[in-house]
Amino acid sequence: MKATRFTRGLAVDESGEATLEFVGVTLIVLVPLVYLVLAFFQIQAGMYAAEAGVAQATRILTEHPHIGMEAAQLGVELAAKDQGIPVDNARLQLLCESDCPAAGVSGRLRVDITVPLPVIGPLLEGLIPAQIPVSAEHTIRWGEHGA
Protein backbone atom coordinates (compact mmCIF):
# COMPACT_ATOMS: atom_id res chain seq x y z
CA MET A 1 0.00 0.00 0.00
CA LYS A 2 1.32 3.36 -0.97
CA ALA A 3 1.50 6.05 1.71
CA THR A 4 -0.24 9.21 0.78
CA ARG A 5 0.92 12.68 1.60
CA PHE A 6 -1.80 12.90 4.26
CA THR A 7 -0.77 9.71 6.11
CA ARG A 8 2.91 10.69 5.98
CA GLY A 9 2.00 14.04 7.51
CA LEU A 10 0.15 12.34 10.34
CA ALA A 11 3.11 10.07 11.08
CA VAL A 12 5.47 13.05 11.28
CA ASP A 13 3.12 15.02 13.55
CA GLU A 14 2.88 12.14 16.08
CA SER A 15 6.61 11.91 16.76
CA GLY A 16 7.62 12.72 20.34
CA GLU A 17 4.07 12.83 21.77
CA ALA A 18 4.38 9.60 23.77
CA THR A 19 7.18 11.02 25.89
CA LEU A 20 5.16 14.11 26.69
CA GLU A 21 2.09 12.02 27.56
CA PHE A 22 4.17 9.70 29.75
CA VAL A 23 5.68 12.62 31.66
CA GLY A 24 2.26 14.27 32.07
CA VAL A 25 0.55 11.13 33.33
CA THR A 26 3.47 10.37 35.63
CA LEU A 27 3.24 13.81 37.22
CA ILE A 28 -0.53 13.58 37.58
CA VAL A 29 -0.24 10.21 39.35
CA LEU A 30 3.07 10.61 41.17
CA VAL A 31 2.58 14.01 42.84
CA PRO A 32 -0.61 13.03 44.72
CA LEU A 33 0.90 9.68 45.65
CA VAL A 34 3.99 11.33 47.15
CA TYR A 35 1.76 13.76 49.06
CA LEU A 36 -0.33 10.91 50.45
CA VAL A 37 2.81 9.14 51.66
CA LEU A 38 4.09 12.35 53.33
CA ALA A 39 0.70 12.97 54.97
CA PHE A 40 0.56 9.36 56.19
CA PHE A 41 4.02 9.66 57.76
CA GLN A 42 3.06 12.94 59.47
CA ILE A 43 -0.14 11.42 60.91
CA GLN A 44 1.80 8.35 62.04
CA ALA A 45 4.32 10.60 63.81
CA GLY A 46 1.45 12.36 65.57
CA MET A 47 -0.04 9.05 66.68
CA TYR A 48 3.32 7.91 68.00
CA ALA A 49 3.78 11.23 69.82
CA ALA A 50 0.36 10.85 71.47
CA GLU A 51 1.11 7.28 72.60
CA ALA A 52 4.58 8.14 73.88
CA GLY A 53 3.29 11.30 75.56
CA VAL A 54 0.49 9.57 77.45
CA ALA A 55 2.86 6.79 78.55
CA GLN A 56 5.39 9.34 79.80
CA ALA A 57 2.71 11.37 81.61
CA THR A 58 1.38 8.20 83.26
CA ARG A 59 4.86 7.29 84.49
CA ILE A 60 5.44 10.78 85.87
CA LEU A 61 2.10 10.97 87.68
CA THR A 62 2.39 7.42 89.04
CA GLU A 63 5.92 7.77 90.38
CA HIS A 64 5.81 11.44 91.39
CA PRO A 65 2.19 12.56 91.72
CA HIS A 66 3.05 15.64 93.78
CA ILE A 67 5.07 17.16 90.95
CA GLY A 68 1.74 17.64 89.27
CA MET A 69 0.33 18.05 85.84
CA GLU A 70 2.97 20.58 84.78
CA ALA A 71 5.68 17.90 84.70
CA ALA A 72 3.36 15.49 82.92
CA GLN A 73 2.50 18.16 80.35
CA LEU A 74 6.23 18.71 79.80
CA GLY A 75 6.59 14.98 79.09
CA VAL A 76 3.82 15.21 76.50
CA GLU A 77 5.38 18.28 74.90
CA LEU A 78 8.76 16.54 74.74
CA ALA A 79 7.19 13.54 72.99
CA ALA A 80 5.49 15.86 70.48
CA LYS A 81 8.70 17.79 69.86
CA ASP A 82 10.63 14.55 69.31
CA GLN A 83 8.26 13.72 66.44
CA GLY A 84 8.36 17.20 64.89
CA ILE A 85 4.85 18.18 66.03
CA PRO A 86 4.43 21.76 67.34
CA VAL A 87 4.21 21.64 71.14
CA ASP A 88 1.25 24.03 71.11
CA ASN A 89 -0.79 21.28 69.45
CA ALA A 90 -0.41 18.82 72.37
CA ARG A 91 -2.84 18.82 75.30
CA LEU A 92 -3.03 16.55 78.37
CA GLN A 93 -6.18 15.83 80.40
CA LEU A 94 -6.59 13.89 83.66
CA LEU A 95 -10.06 12.48 84.33
CA CYS A 96 -10.59 10.93 87.78
CA GLU A 97 -13.44 9.06 89.43
CA SER A 98 -12.85 10.93 92.70
CA ASP A 99 -10.02 12.90 94.34
CA CYS A 100 -6.72 12.45 92.56
CA PRO A 101 -4.15 11.19 93.61
CA ALA A 102 -5.74 9.35 96.56
CA ALA A 103 -5.10 5.75 97.59
CA GLY A 104 -6.78 3.24 95.30
CA VAL A 105 -8.21 5.86 92.98
CA SER A 106 -7.97 5.30 89.27
CA GLY A 107 -8.25 7.75 86.47
CA ARG A 108 -7.60 8.20 82.78
CA LEU A 109 -4.98 10.28 81.10
CA ARG A 110 -5.77 11.51 77.61
CA VAL A 111 -3.44 13.21 75.18
CA ASP A 112 -4.92 15.12 72.24
CA ILE A 113 -2.59 16.22 69.47
CA THR A 114 -3.50 18.16 66.36
CA VAL A 115 -1.25 17.05 63.51
CA PRO A 116 -0.62 19.65 60.78
CA LEU A 117 -0.60 18.16 57.30
CA PRO A 118 2.45 18.96 55.15
CA VAL A 119 2.49 21.58 52.37
CA ILE A 120 -0.97 23.04 53.07
CA GLY A 121 -0.65 26.78 53.14
CA PRO A 122 -3.15 29.48 53.95
CA LEU A 123 -4.58 29.38 50.41
CA LEU A 124 -5.66 25.73 50.61
CA GLU A 125 -6.56 25.74 54.31
CA GLY A 126 -10.26 26.34 53.69
CA LEU A 127 -10.55 23.79 50.88
CA ILE A 128 -9.05 20.73 52.53
CA PRO A 129 -8.42 19.92 56.21
CA ALA A 130 -5.10 21.39 57.30
CA GLN A 131 -4.93 19.46 60.57
CA ILE A 132 -5.89 15.97 61.74
CA PRO A 133 -6.71 15.33 65.44
CA VAL A 134 -5.25 12.21 67.05
CA SER A 135 -5.50 11.06 70.66
CA ALA A 136 -4.32 8.37 73.06
CA GLU A 137 -5.60 7.27 76.47
CA HIS A 138 -4.06 5.41 79.36
CA THR A 139 -5.48 4.27 82.69
CA ILE A 140 -3.65 5.34 85.84
CA ARG A 141 -4.15 3.87 89.30
CA TRP A 142 -2.47 5.11 92.44
CA GLY A 143 -1.22 2.61 95.00
CA GLU A 144 -2.67 1.49 98.29
CA HIS A 145 -1.10 4.37 100.19
CA GLY A 146 -1.95 7.02 97.62
CA ALA A 147 0.37 9.74 96.66
Coordinates of N, CA, C and O in Angstrom, one line a residue:
M1 N 0.8 -1.2 0.0 CA 0.0 0.0 0.0 C 0.9 1.2 0.0 O 1.9 1.3 0.7
K2 N 0.5 2.2 -0.8 CA 1.3 3.4 -1.0 C 0.9 4.4 0.0 O -0.3 4.7 0.2
A3 N 1.8 5.0 0.7 CA 1.5 6.0 1.7 C 1.2 7.3 1.0 O 1.9 7.8 0.1
T4 N 0.1 7.9 1.4 CA -0.2 9.2 0.8 C 0.4 10.3 1.6 O 1.0 10.1 2.6
R5 N 0.3 11.5 1.0 CA 0.9 12.7 1.6 C 0.2 12.9 3.0 O 0.9 13.3 3.9
F6 N -1.0 12.7 3.0 CA -1.8 12.9 4.3 C -1.4 12.0 5.4 O -1.1 12.4 6.5
T7 N -1.2 10.7 5.1 CA -0.8 9.7 6.1 C 0.7 9.9 6.5 O 1.0 9.7 7.7
R8 N 1.5 10.4 5.6 CA 2.9 10.7 6.0 C 2.9 11.9 6.9 O 3.7 12.0 7.8
G9 N 2.1 12.9 6.7 CA 2.0 14.0 7.5 C 1.5 13.7 8.9 O 2.0 14.3 9.9
L10 N 0.6 12.8 9.0 CA 0.2 12.3 10.3 C 1.3 11.6 11.1 O 1.4 11.8 12.3
A11 N 2.0 10.8 10.4 CA 3.1 10.1 11.1 C 4.2 11.0 11.6 O 4.7 10.8 12.6
V12 N 4.5 12.1 10.9 CA 5.5 13.0 11.3 C 5.0 13.9 12.5 O 5.7 14.1 13.4
D13 N 3.7 14.2 12.5 CA 3.1 15.0 13.5 C 3.1 14.3 14.9 O 3.0 14.9 15.9
E14 N 3.0 12.9 14.9 CA 2.9 12.1 16.1 C 4.2 11.9 16.8 O 4.3 11.4 17.9
S15 N 5.3 12.2 16.2 CA 6.6 11.9 16.8 C 6.8 12.7 18.0 O 6.6 13.9 18.1
G16 N 7.3 12.1 19.1 CA 7.6 12.7 20.3 C 6.4 12.9 21.3 O 6.6 13.4 22.4
E17 N 5.2 12.6 20.9 CA 4.1 12.8 21.8 C 4.0 11.8 22.9 O 3.5 12.1 24.0
A18 N 4.5 10.6 22.7 CA 4.4 9.6 23.8 C 5.2 10.0 25.0 O 4.8 9.8 26.1
T19 N 6.3 10.6 24.8 CA 7.2 11.0 25.9 C 6.5 12.1 26.7 O 6.5 12.1 27.9
L20 N 5.9 13.0 26.0 CA 5.2 14.1 26.7 C 4.0 13.6 27.5 O 3.7 13.9 28.6
E21 N 3.2 12.6 26.9 CA 2.1 12.0 27.6 C 2.6 11.2 28.8 O 1.9 11.2 29.8
F22 N 3.6 10.5 28.6 CA 4.2 9.7 29.7 C 4.6 10.6 30.9 O 4.2 10.3 32.1
V23 N 5.3 11.7 30.6 CA 5.7 12.6 31.7 C 4.5 13.3 32.3 O 4.4 13.4 33.5
G24 N 3.5 13.6 31.5 CA 2.3 14.3 32.1 C 1.5 13.3 33.0 O 1.1 13.7 34.1
V25 N 1.3 12.1 32.5 CA 0.6 11.1 33.3 C 1.3 10.8 34.6 O 0.8 10.6 35.7
T26 N 2.6 10.7 34.5 CA 3.5 10.4 35.6 C 3.3 11.5 36.7 O 3.2 11.2 37.9
L27 N 3.4 12.7 36.3 CA 3.2 13.8 37.2 C 1.9 13.8 37.8 O 1.7 14.1 39.0
I28 N 0.8 13.6 37.1 CA -0.5 13.6 37.6 C -0.7 12.5 38.6 O -1.5 12.6 39.6
V29 N -0.1 11.3 38.4 CA -0.2 10.2 39.4 C 0.8 10.3 40.5 O 0.4 10.0 41.6
L30 N 2.0 10.7 40.2 CA 3.1 10.6 41.2 C 3.0 11.7 42.2 O 3.2 11.4 43.4
V31 N 2.6 12.9 41.9 CA 2.6 14.0 42.8 C 1.6 13.7 43.9 O 1.9 13.9 45.1
P32 N 0.3 13.4 43.6 CA -0.6 13.0 44.7 C -0.2 11.8 45.5 O -0.4 11.8 46.8
L33 N 0.4 10.9 44.9 CA 0.9 9.7 45.6 C 2.0 10.1 46.7 O 2.0 9.6 47.8
V34 N 2.9 10.9 46.2 CA 4.0 11.3 47.2 C 3.4 12.1 48.3 O 3.8 12.0 49.5
Y35 N 2.4 13.0 48.0 CA 1.8 13.8 49.1 C 1.0 12.8 50.0 O 1.1 13.1 51.3
L36 N 0.4 11.8 49.6 CA -0.3 10.9 50.5 C 0.6 10.2 51.4 O 0.4 10.0 52.5
V37 N 1.8 9.8 50.8 CA 2.8 9.1 51.7 C 3.3 10.1 52.7 O 3.5 9.7 53.9
L38 N 3.6 11.4 52.4 CA 4.1 12.3 53.3 C 3.0 12.6 54.4 O 3.4 12.7 55.6
A39 N 1.8 12.7 54.0 CA 0.7 13.0 55.0 C 0.5 11.8 55.9 O 0.3 11.9 57.1
F40 N 0.6 10.6 55.4 CA 0.6 9.4 56.2 C 1.7 9.3 57.2 O 1.4 9.0 58.4
F41 N 2.9 9.6 56.8 CA 4.0 9.7 57.8 C 3.8 10.7 58.8 O 4.2 10.5 60.0
Q42 N 3.3 11.9 58.5 CA 3.1 12.9 59.5 C 2.0 12.5 60.5 O 2.1 12.7 61.7
I43 N 0.9 11.9 60.0 CA -0.1 11.4 60.9 C 0.4 10.3 61.8 O 0.1 10.3 63.0
Q44 N 1.2 9.4 61.2 CA 1.8 8.3 62.0 C 2.7 8.9 63.1 O 2.7 8.4 64.3
A45 N 3.5 10.0 62.8 CA 4.3 10.6 63.8 C 3.5 11.2 64.9 O 3.8 11.1 66.1
G46 N 2.3 11.8 64.6 CA 1.4 12.4 65.6 C 0.9 11.3 66.5 O 0.7 11.5 67.7
M47 N 0.5 10.2 65.9 CA 0.0 9.0 66.7 C 1.0 8.5 67.6 O 0.7 8.2 68.8
Y48 N 2.2 8.4 67.1 CA 3.3 7.9 68.0 C 3.6 8.9 69.1 O 3.8 8.5 70.3
A49 N 3.6 10.2 68.8 CA 3.8 11.2 69.8 C 2.7 11.2 70.9 O 3.0 11.3 72.1
A50 N 1.4 10.9 70.5 CA 0.4 10.9 71.5 C 0.5 9.6 72.4 O 0.4 9.7 73.6
E51 N 0.9 8.5 71.8 CA 1.1 7.3 72.6 C 2.3 7.4 73.5 O 2.2 7.1 74.7
A52 N 3.4 8.0 73.0 CA 4.6 8.1 73.9 C 4.3 9.2 74.9 O 4.8 9.1 76.1
G53 N 3.6 10.2 74.6 CA 3.3 11.3 75.6 C 2.4 10.8 76.7 O 2.7 11.2 77.9
V54 N 1.4 10.1 76.4 CA 0.5 9.6 77.4 C 1.2 8.6 78.3 O 1.0 8.5 79.5
A55 N 2.1 7.8 77.7 CA 2.9 6.8 78.5 C 3.8 7.5 79.5 O 3.9 7.2 80.7
Q56 N 4.5 8.6 79.0 CA 5.4 9.3 79.8 C 4.6 10.1 80.9 O 5.1 10.1 82.1
A57 N 3.5 10.7 80.6 CA 2.7 11.4 81.6 C 2.2 10.4 82.7 O 2.2 10.7 83.9
T58 N 1.8 9.2 82.3 CA 1.4 8.2 83.3 C 2.5 7.8 84.2 O 2.3 7.7 85.4
R59 N 3.7 7.6 83.6 CA 4.9 7.3 84.5 C 5.2 8.4 85.5 O 5.4 8.2 86.6
I60 N 5.1 9.6 85.0 CA 5.4 10.8 85.9 C 4.4 10.9 87.0 O 4.8 11.0 88.2
L61 N 3.1 10.8 86.7 CA 2.1 11.0 87.7 C 2.0 9.8 88.6 O 1.6 9.9 89.8
T62 N 2.4 8.6 88.2 CA 2.4 7.4 89.0 C 3.6 7.5 90.0 O 3.4 7.2 91.2
E63 N 4.7 7.8 89.5 CA 5.9 7.8 90.4 C 6.0 9.0 91.2 O 6.5 9.0 92.4
H64 N 5.7 10.2 90.7 CA 5.8 11.4 91.4 C 4.5 12.3 91.3 O 4.5 13.3 90.6
P65 N 3.5 11.9 91.9 CA 2.2 12.6 91.7 C 2.2 14.0 92.3 O 1.4 14.8 91.8
H66 N 3.1 14.3 93.2 CA 3.1 15.6 93.8 C 3.7 16.7 92.9 O 3.6 17.9 93.1
I67 N 4.5 16.2 91.9 CA 5.1 17.2 90.9 C 4.0 17.8 90.2 O 4.0 19.0 89.8
G68 N 2.9 17.1 89.9 CA 1.7 17.6 89.3 C 1.7 17.5 87.8 O 2.5 16.9 87.1
M69 N 0.6 18.1 87.3 CA 0.3 18.1 85.8 C 1.3 18.8 85.0 O 1.5 18.5 83.8
E70 N 2.0 19.8 85.6 CA 3.0 20.6 84.8 C 4.1 19.7 84.3 O 4.5 19.8 83.1
A71 N 4.6 18.8 85.1 CA 5.7 17.9 84.7 C 5.2 16.9 83.7 O 5.9 16.6 82.7
A72 N 3.9 16.4 83.9 CA 3.4 15.5 82.9 C 3.1 16.2 81.6 O 3.4 15.6 80.5
Q73 N 2.7 17.4 81.6 CA 2.5 18.2 80.3 C 3.8 18.4 79.6 O 3.9 18.3 78.4
L74 N 4.9 18.6 80.4 CA 6.2 18.7 79.8 C 6.6 17.4 79.1 O 7.3 17.4 78.1
G75 N 6.3 16.3 79.7 CA 6.6 15.0 79.1 C 5.8 14.8 77.8 O 6.4 14.3 76.8
V76 N 4.6 15.3 77.7 CA 3.8 15.2 76.5 C 4.4 16.1 75.4 O 4.5 15.8 74.3
E77 N 4.8 17.3 75.9 CA 5.4 18.3 74.9 C 6.7 17.8 74.3 O 7.0 18.0 73.2
L78 N 7.5 17.1 75.2 CA 8.8 16.5 74.7 C 8.5 15.4 73.7 O 9.2 15.4 72.7
A79 N 7.5 14.6 74.0 CA 7.2 13.5 73.0 C 6.7 14.1 71.7 O 7.1 13.6 70.6
A80 N 5.9 15.2 71.7 CA 5.5 15.9 70.5 C 6.7 16.5 69.7 O 6.8 16.4 68.5
K81 N 7.5 17.1 70.5 CA 8.7 17.8 69.9 C 9.6 16.8 69.2 O 10.2 17.0 68.2
D82 N 9.8 15.6 69.9 CA 10.6 14.5 69.3 C 10.1 14.1 67.9 O 10.9 13.7 67.1
Q83 N 8.8 14.2 67.7 CA 8.3 13.7 66.4 C 8.0 14.9 65.5 O 7.5 14.7 64.4
G84 N 8.5 16.1 65.8 CA 8.4 17.2 64.9 C 7.0 17.8 64.9 O 6.6 18.6 64.0
I85 N 6.2 17.6 65.9 CA 4.9 18.2 66.0 C 5.0 19.4 66.9 O 5.7 19.4 67.9
P86 N 4.4 20.6 66.5 CA 4.4 21.8 67.3 C 3.9 21.5 68.7 O 2.8 20.9 68.9
V87 N 4.6 21.9 69.8 CA 4.2 21.6 71.1 C 2.9 22.3 71.5 O 2.2 21.9 72.5
D88 N 2.5 23.4 70.8 CA 1.3 24.0 71.1 C 0.1 23.2 70.7 O -1.1 23.4 71.2
N89 N 0.3 22.2 69.9 CA -0.8 21.3 69.4 C -1.0 20.1 70.4 O -1.9 19.3 70.1
A90 N -0.3 20.0 71.5 CA -0.4 18.8 72.4 C -1.1 19.3 73.7 O -0.7 20.3 74.3
R91 N -2.1 18.5 74.1 CA -2.8 18.8 75.3 C -3.0 17.5 76.1 O -3.4 16.5 75.6
L92 N -2.9 17.7 77.4 CA -3.0 16.5 78.4 C -4.2 16.8 79.3 O -4.4 17.9 79.8
Q93 N -5.0 15.7 79.5 CA -6.2 15.8 80.4 C -6.1 14.7 81.4 O -5.8 13.5 81.0
L94 N -6.5 14.9 82.6 CA -6.6 13.9 83.7 C -8.0 13.8 84.1 O -8.6 14.8 84.6
L95 N -8.7 12.7 83.9 CA -10.1 12.5 84.3 C -10.1 11.4 85.4 O -9.7 10.3 85.2
C96 N -10.6 11.8 86.6 CA -10.6 10.9 87.8 C -12.0 10.6 88.2 O -12.9 11.4 88.1
E97 N -12.2 9.4 88.9 CA -13.4 9.1 89.4 C -13.7 9.9 90.7 O -14.9 10.2 91.0
S98 N -12.7 10.1 91.5 CA -12.8 10.9 92.7 C -11.6 11.7 92.9 O -10.9 12.1 91.9
D99 N -11.2 12.1 94.1 CA -10.0 12.9 94.3 C -8.7 12.2 93.9 O -8.4 11.1 94.2
C100 N -8.0 12.9 93.0 CA -6.7 12.4 92.6 C -5.6 13.2 93.3 O -5.7 14.3 93.6
P101 N -4.6 12.6 93.6 CA -4.2 11.2 93.6 C -4.3 10.6 95.0 O -3.4 10.6 95.8
A102 N -5.5 10.0 95.3 CA -5.7 9.3 96.6 C -5.5 7.8 96.4 O -5.4 7.3 95.3
A103 N -5.4 7.2 97.6 CA -5.1 5.7 97.6 C -6.2 5.0 96.9 O -7.4 5.2 97.2
G104 N -5.8 4.1 96.0 CA -6.8 3.2 95.3 C -7.6 3.9 94.2 O -8.5 3.3 93.7
V105 N -7.4 5.1 94.0 CA -8.2 5.9 93.0 C -7.6 5.6 91.6 O -6.4 5.6 91.4
S106 N -8.5 5.4 90.6 CA -8.0 5.3 89.3 C -8.5 6.4 88.4 O -9.5 7.1 88.8
G107 N -7.8 6.7 87.4 CA -8.2 7.7 86.5 C -7.8 7.4 85.1 O -7.2 6.4 84.8
R108 N -8.0 8.4 84.2 CA -7.6 8.2 82.8 C -6.8 9.4 82.4 O -7.3 10.6 82.6
L109 N -5.7 9.2 81.7 CA -5.0 10.3 81.1 C -5.3 10.2 79.6 O -5.3 9.2 79.0
R110 N -5.5 11.4 79.0 CA -5.8 11.5 77.6 C -4.9 12.6 77.0 O -4.8 13.7 77.5
V111 N -4.3 12.3 75.9 CA -3.4 13.2 75.2 C -4.1 13.5 73.8 O -4.4 12.5 73.1
D112 N -4.4 14.7 73.5 CA -4.9 15.1 72.2 C -3.9 15.9 71.5 O -3.3 16.9 72.1
I113 N -3.6 15.5 70.3 CA -2.6 16.2 69.5 C -3.2 16.5 68.1 O -3.9 15.7 67.5
T114 N -3.0 17.8 67.7 CA -3.5 18.2 66.4 C -2.3 18.1 65.4 O -1.3 18.9 65.6
V115 N -2.4 17.3 64.4 CA -1.2 17.1 63.5 C -1.4 17.9 62.3 O -2.4 17.8 61.5
P116 N -0.5 18.8 62.0 CA -0.6 19.6 60.8 C -0.2 18.8 59.6 O 0.8 18.1 59.6
L117 N -1.0 18.9 58.5 CA -0.6 18.2 57.3 C 0.5 19.0 56.5 O 0.5 20.2 56.6
P118 N 1.4 18.3 55.8 CA 2.4 19.0 55.2 C 2.0 19.7 53.9 O 1.0 19.3 53.3
V119 N 2.6 20.8 53.6 CA 2.5 21.6 52.4 C 1.1 22.3 52.2 O 0.9 22.9 51.2
I120 N 0.3 22.3 53.2 CA -1.0 23.0 53.1 C -0.8 24.4 53.6 O -0.5 24.6 54.8
G121 N -0.8 25.4 52.7 CA -0.6 26.8 53.1 C -2.0 27.5 53.4 O -3.0 26.8 53.4
P122 N -1.9 28.7 53.6 CA -3.1 29.5 53.9 C -4.1 29.5 52.8 O -5.3 29.7 53.0
L123 N -3.7 29.4 51.5 CA -4.6 29.4 50.4 C -5.5 28.1 50.3 O -6.6 28.2 50.0
L124 N -4.9 27.0 50.7 CA -5.7 25.7 50.6 C -6.3 25.3 51.9 O -7.0 24.4 52.0
E125 N -6.1 26.1 53.0 CA -6.6 25.7 54.3 C -8.1 25.6 54.4 O -8.6 24.7 55.1
G126 N -8.8 26.4 53.7 CA -10.3 26.3 53.7 C -10.8 25.2 52.8 O -11.9 24.8 53.0
L127 N -10.1 24.8 51.8 CA -10.6 23.8 50.9 C -10.4 22.4 51.4 O -11.3 21.5 51.2
I128 N -9.3 22.1 52.0 CA -9.1 20.7 52.5 C -8.6 20.9 54.0 O -8.1 21.9 54.4
P129 N -8.8 19.8 54.8 CA -8.4 19.9 56.2 C -6.9 20.1 56.3 O -6.1 19.4 55.7
A130 N -6.5 21.1 57.1 CA -5.1 21.4 57.3 C -4.5 20.7 58.5 O -3.3 20.6 58.6
Q131 N -5.4 20.1 59.4 CA -4.9 19.5 60.6 C -5.8 18.2 60.8 O -7.0 18.3 60.6
I132 N -5.2 17.2 61.4 CA -5.9 16.0 61.7 C -5.7 15.8 63.3 O -4.6 15.7 63.7
P133 N -6.8 15.6 64.0 CA -6.7 15.3 65.4 C -6.5 13.8 65.7 O -7.1 13.0 65.1
V134 N -5.5 13.6 66.6 CA -5.2 12.2 67.0 C -5.2 12.2 68.6 O -4.9 13.3 69.2
S135 N -5.5 11.1 69.2 CA -5.5 11.1 70.7 C -5.1 9.7 71.1 O -5.1 8.7 70.4
A136 N -4.7 9.6 72.4 CA -4.3 8.4 73.1 C -4.8 8.5 74.5 O -4.7 9.5 75.1
E137 N -5.2 7.3 75.1 CA -5.6 7.3 76.5 C -4.9 6.2 77.2 O -4.4 5.2 76.6
H138 N -4.7 6.4 78.5 CA -4.1 5.4 79.4 C -4.7 5.5 80.7 O -5.0 6.6 81.2
T139 N -4.9 4.3 81.4 CA -5.5 4.3 82.7 C -4.4 4.4 83.7 O -3.3 3.8 83.6
I140 N -4.6 5.2 84.8 CA -3.7 5.3 85.8 C -4.3 4.9 87.1 O -5.5 5.2 87.4
R141 N -3.6 4.3 88.0 CA -4.2 3.9 89.3 C -3.1 4.1 90.3 O -2.0 3.6 90.2
W142 N -3.4 4.9 91.4 CA -2.5 5.1 92.4 C -2.5 4.0 93.4 O -3.5 3.3 93.6
G143 N -1.4 3.8 94.1 CA -1.2 2.6 95.0 C -2.1 2.7 96.2 O -2.9 3.6 96.5
E144 N -1.9 1.7 97.1 CA -2.7 1.5 98.3 C -2.5 2.7 99.2 O -3.5 3.1 99.9
H145 N -1.4 3.3 99.3 CA -1.1 4.4 100.2 C -1.3 5.7 99.5 O -1.1 6.8 100.2
G146 N -1.7 5.7 98.3 CA -2.0 7.0 97.6 C -0.7 7.7 97.3 O 0.4 7.1 97.2
A147 N -0.8 9.0 97.1 CA 0.4 9.7 96.7 C 0.9 10.5 97.8 O 0.3 10.9 98.7

